[in-house]
């Protein structure tokens, strides 16, 4: 509830200080019993909150539990994520975000779930999204850009995610064009960018981000064990999912504002600095089913991959799975 979220925010803002029940009531205009009930709920969610007679309530340790209150309590953005739709479980945050966008959801709306029963990747592939282990979220944005520019937003998202992972966990991942974030060849994050358009006008872009955070290596199904990893499997410890979400949104907002004001150039440079495939021999399997072997020369100003084959032809690859040889 809104009141619970606001109580949490007050406690986070005054961490390690006592806040009297009365002061909380006065600020929020609710009863002391209501405050007490919300505090009980927060304690159940894993927040360590002391209560001492005559002094009030004090938060001693933040909880890393994924909840609406926890994500909202320390958002560092102006706009992104403030309209938050949190669910314990959903078939797919991407599907939910599509419905919300069709119904006119505001720019910056974020859908987060603690579990997805039918998470999906590109081309209808499955995305493994078990309860309590990862970040499964979809962001709705409504930029005024042309259709052909939308792949740029996948690249922008990759940069924001790599920066956020580094900030919060210290792990330095790389990006494999167009949408994978890898560490030692294993997929940590997948990004799915989809759009709603009318003629050549973008109505909404829905950016799905799936990140393996606290899964144990043994939690992955056999067919993924060789290809996927979680951040915990790299660092040996659990990581704070709300903090990672907040960091992704913060970096995304900064990069996105730069992008809208100054164009793709800066984003492109940043993206190239994290790219794993540039300058390497790769196979690109296109959606049509062709496989092209060549040298990944770079990306163009639209985010399209430039692949040079043996005969010197440069192919423009809009969408493909690539394999670094
Ligand atoms: P993709 O098509 O590039 O990758 C999908 C492939 O990745 C699968 O076929 C499988 O081999 C592998 N895979 C499946 N699950 C995992 C996992 N947890 N970790 C690593 N590899 C995996 C990538 O598509 C885009 C994925 C976006 C997922 C987000 S989660 C929030 C949002 N909601 C939703 O339904 N999808 C997006």
Short mmCIF file of C-alpha atoms and ligand atoms in Angstrom, two decimals:
data_model
loop_
_atom_site.label_atom_id
_atom_site.label_comp_id
_atom_site.label_asym_id
_atom_site.label_seq_id
_atom_site.Cartn_x
_atom_site.Cartn_y
_atom_site.Cartn_z
CA UNK A 1 0.00 0.00 0.00
CA UNK A 2 0.99 3.63 -0.47
CA UNK A 3 1.16 4.26 3.29
CA UNK A 4 3.41 1.27 3.89
CA UNK A 5 5.75 2.46 1.14
CA UNK A 6 5.89 5.93 2.66
CA UNK A 7 6.62 4.54 6.13
CA UNK A 8 9.43 2.50 4.67
CA UNK A 9 10.82 5.54 2.92
CA UNK A 10 10.81 7.51 6.19
CA UNK A 11 12.64 4.70 7.98
CA UNK A 12 15.20 4.35 5.18
CA UNK A 13 15.77 8.11 5.11
CA UNK A 14 16.40 8.05 8.89
CA UNK A 15 18.25 4.78 9.10
CA UNK A 16 19.59 4.07 12.61
CA UNK A 17 17.50 6.87 14.18
CA UNK A 18 14.27 6.41 16.11
CA UNK A 19 11.10 7.85 14.58
CA UNK A 20 8.18 8.14 16.95
CA UNK A 21 4.92 6.50 15.99
CA UNK A 22 3.25 9.86 16.52
CA UNK A 23 5.59 11.62 14.11
CA UNK A 24 4.92 9.01 11.44
CA UNK A 25 1.14 9.41 11.98
CA UNK A 26 1.37 13.18 11.73
CA UNK A 27 3.41 13.07 8.54
CA UNK A 28 1.21 10.54 6.82
CA UNK A 29 -2.15 11.39 8.32
CA UNK A 30 -2.96 7.87 9.49
CA UNK A 31 -3.63 6.22 12.86
CA UNK A 32 -1.03 4.71 15.19
CA UNK A 33 -2.62 1.31 14.78
CA UNK A 34 -2.23 1.60 11.02
CA UNK A 35 1.45 2.47 11.45
CA UNK A 36 1.94 -0.46 13.79
CA UNK A 37 0.28 -2.85 11.31
CA UNK A 38 2.45 -1.66 8.43
CA UNK A 39 5.59 -2.02 10.54
CA UNK A 40 4.58 -5.63 11.33
CA UNK A 41 4.18 -6.28 7.58
CA UNK A 42 7.57 -4.78 6.82
CA UNK A 43 9.17 -6.94 9.50
CA UNK A 44 7.55 -9.98 7.89
CA UNK A 45 9.06 -8.94 4.57
CA UNK A 46 12.50 -9.14 6.20
CA UNK A 47 13.18 -5.56 7.28
CA UNK A 48 14.94 -5.34 10.63
CA UNK A 49 12.95 -2.72 12.53
CA UNK A 50 13.29 -2.20 16.29
CA UNK A 51 10.48 -0.74 18.28
CA UNK A 52 11.20 0.78 21.66
CA UNK A 53 8.57 2.31 23.94
CA UNK A 54 8.63 6.13 24.07
CA UNK A 55 11.26 6.25 21.30
CA UNK A 56 9.49 4.69 18.38
CA UNK A 57 10.69 2.72 15.39
CA UNK A 58 14.18 2.36 13.97
CA UNK A 59 15.43 0.50 10.94
CA UNK A 60 18.66 -1.31 11.74
CA UNK A 61 19.33 -3.20 8.54
CA UNK A 62 17.74 -2.85 5.15
CA UNK A 63 16.17 -5.89 3.57
CA UNK A 64 17.25 -7.15 0.18
CA UNK A 65 13.91 -8.78 -0.29
CA UNK A 66 12.22 -7.88 -3.57
CA UNK A 67 9.05 -5.94 -2.88
CA UNK A 68 7.28 -2.86 -4.13
CA UNK A 69 8.23 -0.89 -1.03
CA UNK A 70 11.85 -1.90 -1.29
CA UNK A 71 12.21 -0.88 -4.91
CA UNK A 72 10.44 2.44 -4.41
CA UNK A 73 12.15 3.39 -1.15
CA UNK A 74 15.47 4.44 -2.69
CA UNK A 75 14.69 5.19 -6.33
CA UNK A 76 17.24 7.60 -7.71
CA UNK A 77 15.37 8.59 -10.85
CA UNK A 78 13.18 11.56 -11.73
CA UNK A 79 10.68 9.56 -13.72
CA UNK A 80 11.56 5.95 -14.46
CA UNK A 81 10.08 3.35 -12.18
CA UNK A 82 7.91 5.64 -10.07
CA UNK A 83 4.84 4.12 -11.65
CA UNK A 84 5.69 0.60 -10.47
CA UNK A 85 3.63 -2.53 -10.97
CA UNK A 86 5.05 -5.22 -8.73
CA UNK A 87 3.81 -8.82 -8.75
CA UNK A 88 4.99 -11.83 -6.79
CA UNK A 89 4.36 -13.89 -9.89
CA UNK A 90 3.29 -13.23 -13.47
CA UNK A 91 3.25 -15.25 -16.68
CA UNK A 92 5.55 -12.62 -18.21
CA UNK A 93 6.32 -9.01 -17.28
CA UNK A 94 6.71 -8.34 -21.00
CA UNK A 95 3.18 -9.47 -21.77
CA UNK A 96 1.81 -7.48 -18.83
CA UNK A 97 3.71 -4.37 -19.97
CA UNK A 98 2.27 -4.72 -23.49
CA UNK A 99 -1.26 -4.71 -22.04
CA UNK A 100 -0.51 -1.72 -19.82
CA UNK A 101 1.07 0.18 -22.73
CA UNK A 102 -1.98 -0.46 -24.91
CA UNK A 103 -4.13 0.91 -22.10
CA UNK A 104 -2.05 4.09 -22.08
CA UNK A 105 0.43 3.45 -19.23
CA UNK A 106 2.69 6.44 -18.61
CA UNK A 107 6.20 6.81 -19.99
CA UNK A 108 8.57 5.23 -17.44
CA UNK A 109 6.13 2.61 -16.10
CA UNK A 110 7.96 -0.44 -14.76
CA UNK A 111 6.60 -3.97 -14.33
CA UNK A 112 8.57 -6.25 -11.98
CA UNK A 113 7.87 -9.83 -10.93
CA UNK A 114 9.62 -12.11 -8.45
CA UNK A 115 8.83 -15.06 -10.71
CA UNK A 116 7.64 -15.61 -14.29
CA UNK A 117 5.87 -18.79 -15.26
CA UNK A 118 6.22 -18.23 -19.01
CA UNK A 119 9.07 -15.73 -19.39
CA UNK A 120 10.12 -15.38 -22.99
CA UNK A 121 13.12 -14.44 -25.09
CA UNK A 122 13.32 -13.49 -28.75
CA UNK A 123 11.50 -15.50 -31.42
CA UNK A 124 9.26 -17.14 -28.86
CA UNK A 125 12.10 -18.81 -26.96
CA UNK A 126 11.70 -19.50 -23.26
CA UNK A 127 13.31 -17.45 -20.54
CA UNK A 128 13.93 -19.37 -17.32
CA UNK A 129 12.71 -17.09 -14.47
CA UNK A 130 12.41 -18.95 -11.15
CA UNK A 131 11.04 -17.39 -7.94
CA UNK A 132 13.22 -15.19 -5.81
CA UNK A 133 16.45 -15.49 -7.75
CA UNK A 134 16.53 -12.90 -10.45
CA UNK A 135 15.37 -9.62 -11.88
CA UNK A 136 12.51 -10.03 -14.32
CA UNK A 137 11.23 -6.66 -15.41
CA UNK A 138 9.83 -4.67 -18.33
CA UNK A 139 10.09 -0.92 -18.79
CA UNK A 140 7.67 1.10 -20.91
CA UNK A 141 9.05 4.18 -22.60
CA UNK A 142 7.51 6.49 -25.14
CA UNK A 143 10.28 8.27 -27.03
CA UNK A 144 9.62 10.40 -30.07
CA UNK A 145 11.88 8.47 -32.44
CA UNK A 146 11.59 6.75 -35.81
CA UNK A 147 10.99 3.01 -36.02
CA UNK A 148 14.40 2.25 -37.46
CA UNK A 149 16.07 3.80 -34.39
CA UNK A 150 14.59 1.36 -31.89
CA UNK A 151 17.54 -1.11 -31.95
CA UNK A 152 19.60 1.72 -30.47
CA UNK A 153 17.58 1.35 -27.29
CA UNK A 154 18.63 -2.27 -26.88
CA UNK A 155 22.23 -1.12 -27.00
CA UNK A 156 21.54 1.74 -24.60
CA UNK A 157 19.89 -0.69 -22.19
CA UNK A 158 22.89 -3.03 -22.35
CA UNK A 159 25.20 -0.19 -21.35
CA UNK A 160 22.95 0.79 -18.42
CA UNK A 161 22.78 -2.82 -17.21
CA UNK A 162 26.53 -3.43 -17.44
CA UNK A 163 27.20 -0.23 -15.50
CA UNK A 164 24.62 -1.12 -12.84
CA UNK A 165 26.02 -4.63 -12.32
CA UNK A 166 29.48 -3.16 -11.91
CA UNK A 167 28.31 -0.50 -9.44
CA UNK A 168 26.45 -2.86 -7.16
CA UNK A 169 28.38 -6.14 -7.44
CA UNK A 170 31.81 -5.23 -8.82
CA UNK A 171 31.43 -7.73 -11.67
CA UNK A 172 32.54 -6.47 -15.10
CA UNK A 173 30.45 -8.04 -17.83
CA UNK A 174 30.72 -7.60 -21.58
CA UNK A 175 28.08 -7.19 -24.27
CA UNK A 176 27.49 -9.55 -27.16
CA UNK A 177 25.58 -7.88 -29.97
CA UNK A 178 22.70 -7.33 -29.96
CA UNK A 179 21.20 -8.27 -26.61
CA UNK A 180 23.27 -10.51 -24.37
CA UNK A 181 25.33 -9.63 -21.37
CA UNK A 182 27.96 -12.23 -20.71
CA UNK A 183 30.69 -13.14 -18.31
CA UNK A 184 33.28 -15.67 -19.45
CA UNK A 185 31.01 -16.63 -22.31
CA UNK A 186 28.02 -17.31 -20.06
CA UNK A 187 24.78 -15.38 -20.28
CA UNK A 188 23.98 -13.34 -17.18
CA UNK A 189 21.35 -11.05 -18.72
CA UNK A 190 19.04 -11.12 -21.72
CA UNK A 191 17.32 -8.04 -23.13
CA UNK A 192 14.20 -8.08 -25.26
CA UNK A 193 13.15 -4.85 -26.98
CA UNK A 194 9.68 -4.77 -28.52
CA UNK A 195 7.51 -2.00 -29.83
CA UNK A 196 4.03 -0.82 -30.39
CA UNK A 197 3.82 1.33 -33.48
CA UNK A 198 1.35 2.98 -35.78
CA UNK A 199 2.59 3.47 -39.34
CA UNK A 200 6.12 4.75 -38.87
CA UNK A 201 5.45 6.28 -35.49
CA UNK A 202 6.61 4.62 -32.25
CA UNK A 203 3.85 4.54 -29.65
CA UNK A 204 5.70 2.62 -26.96
CA UNK A 205 8.86 0.63 -26.57
CA UNK A 206 8.87 -2.21 -24.09
CA UNK A 207 12.25 -3.21 -22.82
CA UNK A 208 12.40 -6.55 -21.04
CA UNK A 209 15.38 -7.32 -18.85
CA UNK A 210 16.04 -10.74 -17.37
CA UNK A 211 19.01 -11.03 -15.02
CA UNK A 212 20.25 -14.08 -13.11
CA UNK A 213 21.24 -12.67 -9.74
CA UNK A 214 21.04 -15.08 -6.81
CA UNK A 215 20.41 -18.42 -8.49
CA UNK A 216 22.83 -21.20 -7.60
CA UNK A 217 24.60 -22.84 -10.51
CA UNK A 218 22.70 -26.04 -9.72
CA UNK A 219 19.35 -24.22 -10.12
CA UNK A 220 19.73 -23.92 -13.89
CA UNK A 221 18.15 -26.62 -16.02
CA UNK A 222 20.74 -28.91 -17.61
CA UNK A 223 20.47 -27.37 -21.06
CA UNK A 224 21.38 -23.95 -19.63
CA UNK A 225 24.16 -24.97 -17.25
CA UNK A 226 26.91 -24.49 -19.85
CA UNK A 227 25.50 -21.28 -21.27
CA UNK A 228 24.08 -19.38 -18.30
CA UNK A 229 25.40 -18.07 -14.98
CA UNK A 230 24.18 -15.89 -12.14
CA UNK A 231 26.05 -13.07 -10.47
CA UNK A 232 26.07 -15.05 -7.23
CA UNK A 233 27.80 -17.94 -8.99
CA UNK A 234 30.59 -15.50 -9.92
CA UNK A 235 31.04 -13.69 -6.62
CA UNK A 236 30.00 -16.37 -4.16
CA UNK A 237 27.55 -14.09 -2.38
CA UNK A 238 23.96 -12.91 -2.59
CA UNK A 239 23.26 -9.51 -4.10
CA UNK A 240 20.69 -6.84 -3.38
CA UNK A 241 18.14 -7.03 -6.21
CA UNK A 242 16.29 -3.78 -5.38
CA UNK A 243 19.64 -1.94 -5.42
CA UNK A 244 20.48 -3.41 -8.83
CA UNK A 245 17.07 -2.38 -10.20
CA UNK A 246 17.53 1.13 -8.83
CA UNK A 247 21.00 1.33 -10.40
CA UNK A 248 19.74 0.11 -13.79
CA UNK A 249 17.01 2.76 -13.78
CA UNK A 250 19.43 5.48 -12.71
CA UNK A 251 21.95 4.68 -15.47
CA UNK A 252 19.19 4.17 -18.01
CA UNK A 253 17.65 7.55 -17.26
CA UNK A 254 20.98 9.36 -17.56
CA UNK A 255 21.87 7.65 -20.84
CA UNK A 256 18.35 8.01 -22.21
CA UNK A 257 18.25 11.75 -21.55
CA UNK A 258 21.65 12.11 -23.22
CA UNK A 259 20.34 10.05 -26.14
CA UNK A 260 17.20 12.14 -26.56
CA UNK A 261 19.12 15.40 -26.38
CA UNK A 262 22.30 14.56 -28.26
CA UNK A 263 21.63 11.45 -30.29
CA UNK A 264 23.20 8.01 -30.38
CA UNK A 265 26.88 8.91 -30.78
CA UNK A 266 27.91 8.90 -27.10
CA UNK A 267 25.89 5.76 -26.42
CA UNK A 268 27.60 4.08 -29.38
CA UNK A 269 31.06 4.88 -27.99
CA UNK A 270 30.14 3.56 -24.56
CA UNK A 271 28.59 0.44 -26.06
CA UNK A 272 31.73 -0.22 -28.12
CA UNK A 273 33.85 0.00 -24.99
CA UNK A 274 31.96 -3.00 -23.54
CA UNK A 275 31.49 -4.95 -26.76
CA UNK A 276 32.94 -8.45 -26.82
CA UNK A 277 32.47 -9.26 -30.49
CA UNK A 278 33.99 -6.31 -32.33
CA UNK A 279 37.10 -7.03 -34.38
CA UNK A 280 36.47 -10.76 -34.10
CA UNK A 281 35.50 -13.52 -36.52
CA UNK A 282 31.90 -14.46 -35.91
CA UNK A 283 29.05 -16.51 -37.27
CA UNK A 284 25.78 -14.62 -37.58
CA UNK A 285 22.62 -16.69 -37.85
CA UNK A 286 19.87 -14.48 -39.21
CA UNK A 287 16.18 -14.83 -38.54
CA UNK A 288 15.71 -16.19 -42.07
CA UNK A 289 18.01 -19.05 -41.14
CA UNK A 290 21.12 -18.04 -43.13
CA UNK A 291 24.51 -18.23 -41.48
CA UNK A 292 27.12 -15.70 -42.50
CA UNK A 293 30.74 -15.93 -41.39
CA UNK A 294 32.79 -12.80 -41.25
CA UNK A 295 34.62 -10.15 -39.31
CA UNK A 296 32.52 -7.98 -36.96
CA UNK A 297 33.69 -4.52 -38.05
CA UNK A 298 31.48 -2.48 -35.74
CA UNK A 299 28.01 -1.03 -35.50
CA UNK A 300 26.68 1.83 -37.56
CA UNK A 301 24.93 4.94 -36.32
CA UNK A 302 21.67 3.03 -36.10
CA UNK A 303 23.03 0.15 -34.04
CA UNK A 304 23.16 -2.24 -37.00
CA UNK A 305 26.02 -4.75 -37.00
CA UNK A 306 28.52 -4.47 -39.86
CA UNK A 307 29.87 -7.83 -40.88
CA UNK A 308 32.62 -8.11 -43.49
CA UNK A 309 32.85 -11.38 -45.37
CA UNK A 310 36.00 -12.79 -47.00
CA UNK A 311 35.23 -11.15 -50.36
CA UNK A 312 35.21 -7.72 -48.73
CA UNK A 313 31.44 -7.20 -48.81
CA UNK A 314 30.05 -5.47 -45.74
CA UNK A 315 26.69 -6.95 -44.68
CA UNK A 316 24.26 -4.99 -42.56
CA UNK A 317 22.88 -7.32 -39.89
CA UNK A 318 19.66 -6.08 -38.30
CA UNK A 319 18.83 -9.10 -36.20
CA UNK A 320 20.71 -12.36 -35.63
CA UNK A 321 22.24 -14.66 -33.08
CA UNK A 322 25.97 -14.42 -33.19
CA UNK A 323 28.65 -16.81 -32.15
CA UNK A 324 32.20 -15.66 -31.60
CA UNK A 325 34.56 -18.12 -33.31
P1 LIG B 1 17.12 -14.67 -26.43
O1 LIG B 1 16.14 -15.22 -27.41
O2 LIG B 1 18.31 -13.95 -26.96
O3 LIG B 1 17.63 -15.82 -25.47
C1 LIG B 1 16.81 -16.91 -25.08
C2 LIG B 1 17.69 -18.11 -24.86
O4 LIG B 1 18.53 -17.92 -23.72
C3 LIG B 1 16.91 -19.38 -24.56
O5 LIG B 1 16.58 -20.06 -25.74
C4 LIG B 1 17.87 -20.17 -23.68
O6 LIG B 1 18.83 -20.85 -24.46
C5 LIG B 1 18.63 -19.09 -22.94
N1 LIG B 1 18.05 -18.83 -21.60
C6 LIG B 1 16.79 -19.03 -21.15
N2 LIG B 1 16.65 -18.62 -19.88
C7 LIG B 1 17.87 -18.16 -19.49
C8 LIG B 1 18.37 -17.57 -18.30
N3 LIG B 1 17.62 -17.38 -17.21
N4 LIG B 1 19.68 -17.21 -18.28
C9 LIG B 1 20.47 -17.36 -19.36
N5 LIG B 1 20.06 -17.90 -20.51
C10 LIG B 1 18.76 -18.28 -20.60
C11 LIG B 1 16.87 -12.98 -24.49
O7 LIG B 1 16.28 -13.71 -25.50
C12 LIG B 1 15.88 -11.97 -23.91
C13 LIG B 1 15.30 -12.44 -22.59
C14 LIG B 1 14.42 -11.39 -21.95
C15 LIG B 1 13.79 -11.88 -20.68
C16 LIG B 1 13.02 -10.80 -20.00
S1 LIG B 1 12.64 -11.19 -18.35
C17 LIG B 1 11.54 -9.90 -18.21
C18 LIG B 1 10.79 -9.84 -19.53
N6 LIG B 1 9.64 -10.69 -19.51
C19 LIG B 1 9.75 -11.69 -20.40
O8 LIG B 1 8.88 -12.58 -20.57
N7 LIG B 1 10.91 -11.58 -21.06
C20 LIG B 1 11.68 -10.44 -20.63
#
